[in-house]
Amino acid sequence: MEPNIKEVANRIKALREDMDFTFEEMAAATNRSAQEYERQENGEQDLSFTFLYKCAEKLGVDVIELLTGENPHLSGYSLIRADAGLSIKRRAGFEYLHKAPHFKNKLAEPFLVTAPYLEEEQDAPIHLSKHAGQELDYILSGRMRFAYEDHVEELAAGDTLLYDSGRGHGMVAIGGEPCVFLAIVLKPQQDCIS
C-alpha cells in the first residue's frame, strides 16, 4: 500500500485548519518557508518522511494517521510479513517500508529502507537532514556512505549505526548496487508514551 500524496496533503490541511494553525506556524514547525510549506500542503511537492513526522508532531497525531487516514489500533503486537508494510517514498528512488504502521503508541518507527545506487551521487555532497530523536541503522545488504555533519563513514552488511538524528545526517548507496538496511527511528524521550 502506498499513500497518495494529494490525500495526505489534504489530511494535513484539514487538521491544520481544524486546529487554527497558520501556514507560518506549520512552516516554522517543519523548518520550511511559508511558501514551501504551502506547496507541500497543496500536494505540489513530494512529502518527505521528516516533513510528515514534523507535521504529525505539531498536529498531535501519529504520522500513520496522516499517511492512511486511520489511527493505529494494535497494542499487543504487530506482525508484518517479509514484503509487506506501508510504502513511503522519502526521496528520489529511496523506498521506505514501514514495518509496524498499525501499532499504536509506538516508541520507535521501524523501516526497511532500500537506497538506490545512483552514479550521480557518488562524487556529490551528501544531502543532510535532521529529525528529533535518535536513529539506529543496521545494514542488511550492499554498502553505504554515511555522512554525519562533517564526518563520513563507509558501511557494509552487518554494520550498525546509532546516532543523534537531530544533527545533520545522510546516506547514499555505494559499490554499484542498492543498499538495504533496517532503520529504527527512536522518538525523543519527551514524546514517548508510557
PDB file of N, CA, C and O in Angstrom, residues 68-100:
ATOM      1  N   THR A  68      -2.447   7.371   6.155  1.00  0.00           N
ATOM      2  CA  THR A  68      -3.534   6.444   5.801  1.00  0.00           C
ATOM      3  C   THR A  68      -4.930   6.962   6.124  1.00  0.00           C
ATOM      4  O   THR A  68      -5.915   6.418   5.634  1.00  0.00           O
ATOM      5  N   GLY A  69      -5.039   7.958   6.983  1.00  0.00           N
ATOM      6  CA  GLY A  69      -6.342   8.426   7.427  1.00  0.00           C
ATOM      7  C   GLY A  69      -6.906   7.579   8.550  1.00  0.00           C
ATOM      8  O   GLY A  69      -8.026   7.797   8.999  1.00  0.00           O
ATOM      9  N   GLU A  70      -6.148   6.608   9.020  1.00  0.00           N
ATOM     10  CA  GLU A  70      -6.588   5.721  10.094  1.00  0.00           C
ATOM     11  C   GLU A  70      -5.668   5.861  11.299  1.00  0.00           C
ATOM     12  O   GLU A  70      -4.470   6.089  11.153  1.00  0.00           O
ATOM     13  N   ASN A  71      -6.250   5.705  12.475  1.00  0.00           N
ATOM     14  CA  ASN A  71      -5.436   5.674  13.691  1.00  0.00           C
ATOM     15  C   ASN A  71      -4.852   4.288  13.862  1.00  0.00           C
ATOM     16  O   ASN A  71      -5.565   3.299  13.659  1.00  0.00           O
ATOM     17  N   PRO A  72      -3.577   4.190  14.227  1.00  0.00           N
ATOM     18  CA  PRO A  72      -3.043   2.868  14.570  1.00  0.00           C
ATOM     19  C   PRO A  72      -3.894   2.272  15.688  1.00  0.00           C
ATOM     20  O   PRO A  72      -4.325   2.991  16.588  1.00  0.00           O
ATOM     21  N   HIS A  73      -4.147   0.967  15.630  1.00  0.00           N
ATOM     22  CA  HIS A  73      -5.092   0.363  16.570  1.00  0.00           C
ATOM     23  C   HIS A  73      -4.563  -0.866  17.310  1.00  0.00           C
ATOM     24  O   HIS A  73      -5.199  -1.330  18.237  1.00  0.00           O
ATOM     25  N   LEU A  74      -3.421  -1.393  16.935  1.00  0.00           N
ATOM     26  CA  LEU A  74      -2.886  -2.580  17.600  1.00  0.00           C
ATOM     27  C   LEU A  74      -2.085  -2.175  18.829  1.00  0.00           C
ATOM     28  O   LEU A  74      -1.323  -1.220  18.792  1.00  0.00           O
ATOM     29  N   SER A  75      -2.239  -2.935  19.919  1.00  0.00           N
ATOM     30  CA  SER A  75      -1.498  -2.580  21.119  1.00  0.00           C
ATOM     31  C   SER A  75      -0.686  -3.739  21.695  1.00  0.00           C
ATOM     32  O   SER A  75       0.251  -3.503  22.439  1.00  0.00           O
ATOM     33  N   GLY A  76      -1.015  -4.965  21.398  1.00  0.00           N
ATOM     34  CA  GLY A  76      -0.274  -6.105  21.930  1.00  0.00           C
ATOM     35  C   GLY A  76       0.978  -6.375  21.128  1.00  0.00           C
ATOM     36  O   GLY A  76       2.084  -6.342  21.647  1.00  0.00           O
ATOM     37  N   TYR A  77       0.795  -6.629  19.841  1.00  0.00           N
ATOM     38  CA  TYR A  77       1.934  -6.833  18.944  1.00  0.00           C
ATOM     39  C   TYR A  77       1.486  -6.562  17.520  1.00  0.00           C
ATOM     40  O   TYR A  77       0.298  -6.484  17.231  1.00  0.00           O
ATOM     41  N   SER A  78       2.441  -6.427  16.646  1.00  0.00           N
ATOM     42  CA  SER A  78       2.180  -6.188  15.233  1.00  0.00           C
ATOM     43  C   SER A  78       3.086  -7.115  14.437  1.00  0.00           C
ATOM     44  O   SER A  78       4.285  -7.170  14.684  1.00  0.00           O
ATOM     45  N   LEU A  79       2.508  -7.842  13.491  1.00  0.00           N
ATOM     46  CA  LEU A  79       3.272  -8.729  12.622  1.00  0.00           C
ATOM     47  C   LEU A  79       3.096  -8.261  11.186  1.00  0.00           C
ATOM     48  O   LEU A  79       1.971  -8.161  10.696  1.00  0.00           O
ATOM     49  N   ILE A  80       4.186  -7.960  10.539  1.00  0.00           N
ATOM     50  CA  ILE A  80       4.180  -7.578   9.127  1.00  0.00           C
ATOM     51  C   ILE A  80       5.083  -8.568   8.407  1.00  0.00           C
ATOM     52  O   ILE A  80       6.258  -8.710   8.750  1.00  0.00           O
ATOM     53  N   ARG A  81       4.559  -9.250   7.421  1.00  0.00           N
ATOM     54  CA  ARG A  81       5.320 -10.264   6.694  1.00  0.00           C
ATOM     55  C   ARG A  81       6.411  -9.632   5.837  1.00  0.00           C
ATOM     56  O   ARG A  81       6.429  -8.425   5.600  1.00  0.00           O
ATOM     57  N   ALA A  82       7.297 -10.459   5.331  1.00  0.00           N
ATOM     58  CA  ALA A  82       8.541 -10.051   4.673  1.00  0.00           C
ATOM     59  C   ALA A  82       8.398  -8.874   3.703  1.00  0.00           C
ATOM     60  O   ALA A  82       9.088  -7.882   3.850  1.00  0.00           O
ATOM     61  N   ASP A  83       7.550  -8.955   2.709  1.00  0.00           N
ATOM     62  CA  ASP A  83       7.467  -7.890   1.705  1.00  0.00           C
ATOM     63  C   ASP A  83       6.311  -6.930   1.949  1.00  0.00           C
ATOM     64  O   ASP A  83       5.983  -6.125   1.085  1.00  0.00           O
ATOM     65  N   ALA A  84       5.687  -7.004   3.119  1.00  0.00           N
ATOM     66  CA  ALA A  84       4.538  -6.157   3.418  1.00  0.00           C
ATOM     67  C   ALA A  84       4.962  -4.962   4.262  1.00  0.00           C
ATOM     68  O   ALA A  84       6.061  -4.922   4.801  1.00  0.00           O
ATOM     69  N   GLY A  85       4.063  -4.014   4.372  1.00  0.00           N
ATOM     70  CA  GLY A  85       4.289  -2.812   5.155  1.00  0.00           C
ATOM     71  C   GLY A  85       3.696  -1.632   4.426  1.00  0.00           C
ATOM     72  O   GLY A  85       3.119  -1.777   3.343  1.00  0.00           O
ATOM     73  N   LEU A  86       3.813  -0.468   4.998  1.00  0.00           N
ATOM     74  CA  LEU A  86       3.314   0.756   4.393  1.00  0.00           C
ATOM     75  C   LEU A  86       4.457   1.416   3.642  1.00  0.00           C
ATOM     76  O   LEU A  86       5.448   1.820   4.241  1.00  0.00           O
ATOM     77  N   SER A  87       4.328   1.506   2.324  1.00  0.00           N
ATOM     78  CA  SER A  87       5.384   2.070   1.483  1.00  0.00           C
ATOM     79  C   SER A  87       5.359   3.588   1.550  1.00  0.00           C
ATOM     80  O   SER A  87       4.313   4.205   1.401  1.00  0.00           O
ATOM     81  N   ILE A  88       6.534   4.164   1.785  1.00  0.00           N
ATOM     82  CA  ILE A  88       6.674   5.616   1.840  1.00  0.00           C
ATOM     83  C   ILE A  88       7.837   6.009   0.941  1.00  0.00           C
ATOM     84  O   ILE A  88       8.938   5.503   1.082  1.00  0.00           O
ATOM     85  N   LYS A  89       7.585   6.912   0.003  1.00  0.00           N
ATOM     86  CA  LYS A  89       8.646   7.438  -0.845  1.00  0.00           C
ATOM     87  C   LYS A  89       9.207   8.669  -0.163  1.00  0.00           C
ATOM     88  O   LYS A  89       8.527   9.675  -0.025  1.00  0.00           O
ATOM     89  N   ARG A  90      10.436   8.592   0.312  1.00  0.00           N
ATOM     90  CA  ARG A  90      11.007   9.698   1.065  1.00  0.00           C
ATOM     91  C   ARG A  90      11.758  10.660   0.167  1.00  0.00           C
ATOM     92  O   ARG A  90      11.674  11.852   0.297  1.00  0.00           O
ATOM     93  N   ARG A  91      12.530  10.148  -0.728  1.00  0.00           N
ATOM     94  CA  ARG A  91      13.228  10.995  -1.700  1.00  0.00           C
ATOM     95  C   ARG A  91      13.489  10.138  -2.918  1.00  0.00           C
ATOM     96  O   ARG A  91      13.325   8.918  -2.872  1.00  0.00           O
ATOM     97  N   ALA A  92      13.893  10.749  -3.999  1.00  0.00           N
ATOM     98  CA  ALA A  92      14.026  10.058  -5.285  1.00  0.00           C
ATOM     99  C   ALA A  92      14.690   8.696  -5.158  1.00  0.00           C
ATOM    100  O   ALA A  92      15.824   8.587  -4.709  1.00  0.00           O
ATOM    101  N   GLY A  93      13.946   7.652  -5.507  1.00  0.00           N
ATOM    102  CA  GLY A  93      14.493   6.314  -5.544  1.00  0.00           C
ATOM    103  C   GLY A  93      14.515   5.568  -4.225  1.00  0.00           C
ATOM    104  O   GLY A  93      14.540   4.353  -4.208  1.00  0.00           O
ATOM    105  N   PHE A  94      14.533   6.269  -3.094  1.00  0.00           N
ATOM    106  CA  PHE A  94      14.546   5.612  -1.790  1.00  0.00           C
ATOM    107  C   PHE A  94      13.182   4.994  -1.528  1.00  0.00           C
ATOM    108  O   PHE A  94      12.155   5.620  -1.761  1.00  0.00           O
ATOM    109  N   GLU A  95      13.182   3.782  -1.043  1.00  0.00           N
ATOM    110  CA  GLU A  95      11.934   3.107  -0.671  1.00  0.00           C
ATOM    111  C   GLU A  95      11.970   2.836   0.827  1.00  0.00           C
ATOM    112  O   GLU A  95      12.879   2.177   1.315  1.00  0.00           O
ATOM    113  N   TYR A  96      10.998   3.378   1.545  1.00  0.00           N
ATOM    114  CA  TYR A  96      10.850   3.146   2.978  1.00  0.00           C
ATOM    115  C   TYR A  96       9.608   2.289   3.157  1.00  0.00           C
ATOM    116  O   TYR A  96       8.520   2.683   2.750  1.00  0.00           O
ATOM    117  N   LEU A  97       9.756   1.133   3.762  1.00  0.00           N
ATOM    118  CA  LEU A  97       8.642   0.241   4.033  1.00  0.00           C
ATOM    119  C   LEU A  97       8.428   0.225   5.550  1.00  0.00           C
ATOM    120  O   LEU A  97       9.242  -0.342   6.291  1.00  0.00           O
ATOM    121  N   HIS A  98       7.388   0.909   6.008  1.00  0.00           N
ATOM    122  CA  HIS A  98       7.106   0.976   7.448  1.00  0.00           C
ATOM    123  C   HIS A  98       6.668  -0.410   7.902  1.00  0.00           C
ATOM    124  O   HIS A  98       5.735  -0.979   7.358  1.00  0.00           O
ATOM    125  N   LYS A  99       7.343  -0.946   8.891  1.00  0.00           N
ATOM    126  CA  LYS A  99       7.116  -2.328   9.310  1.00  0.00           C
ATOM    127  C   LYS A  99       6.189  -2.483  10.519  1.00  0.00           C
ATOM    128  O   LYS A  99       6.001  -3.601  10.990  1.00  0.00           O
ATOM    129  N   ALA A 100       5.579  -1.412  11.002  1.00  0.00           N
ATOM    130  CA  ALA A 100       4.612  -1.521  12.107  1.00  0.00           C
ATOM    131  C   ALA A 100       3.606  -0.368  12.047  1.00  0.00           C
ATOM    132  O   ALA A 100       3.391   0.327  13.035  1.00  0.00           O
TER     133      ALA A 100
END
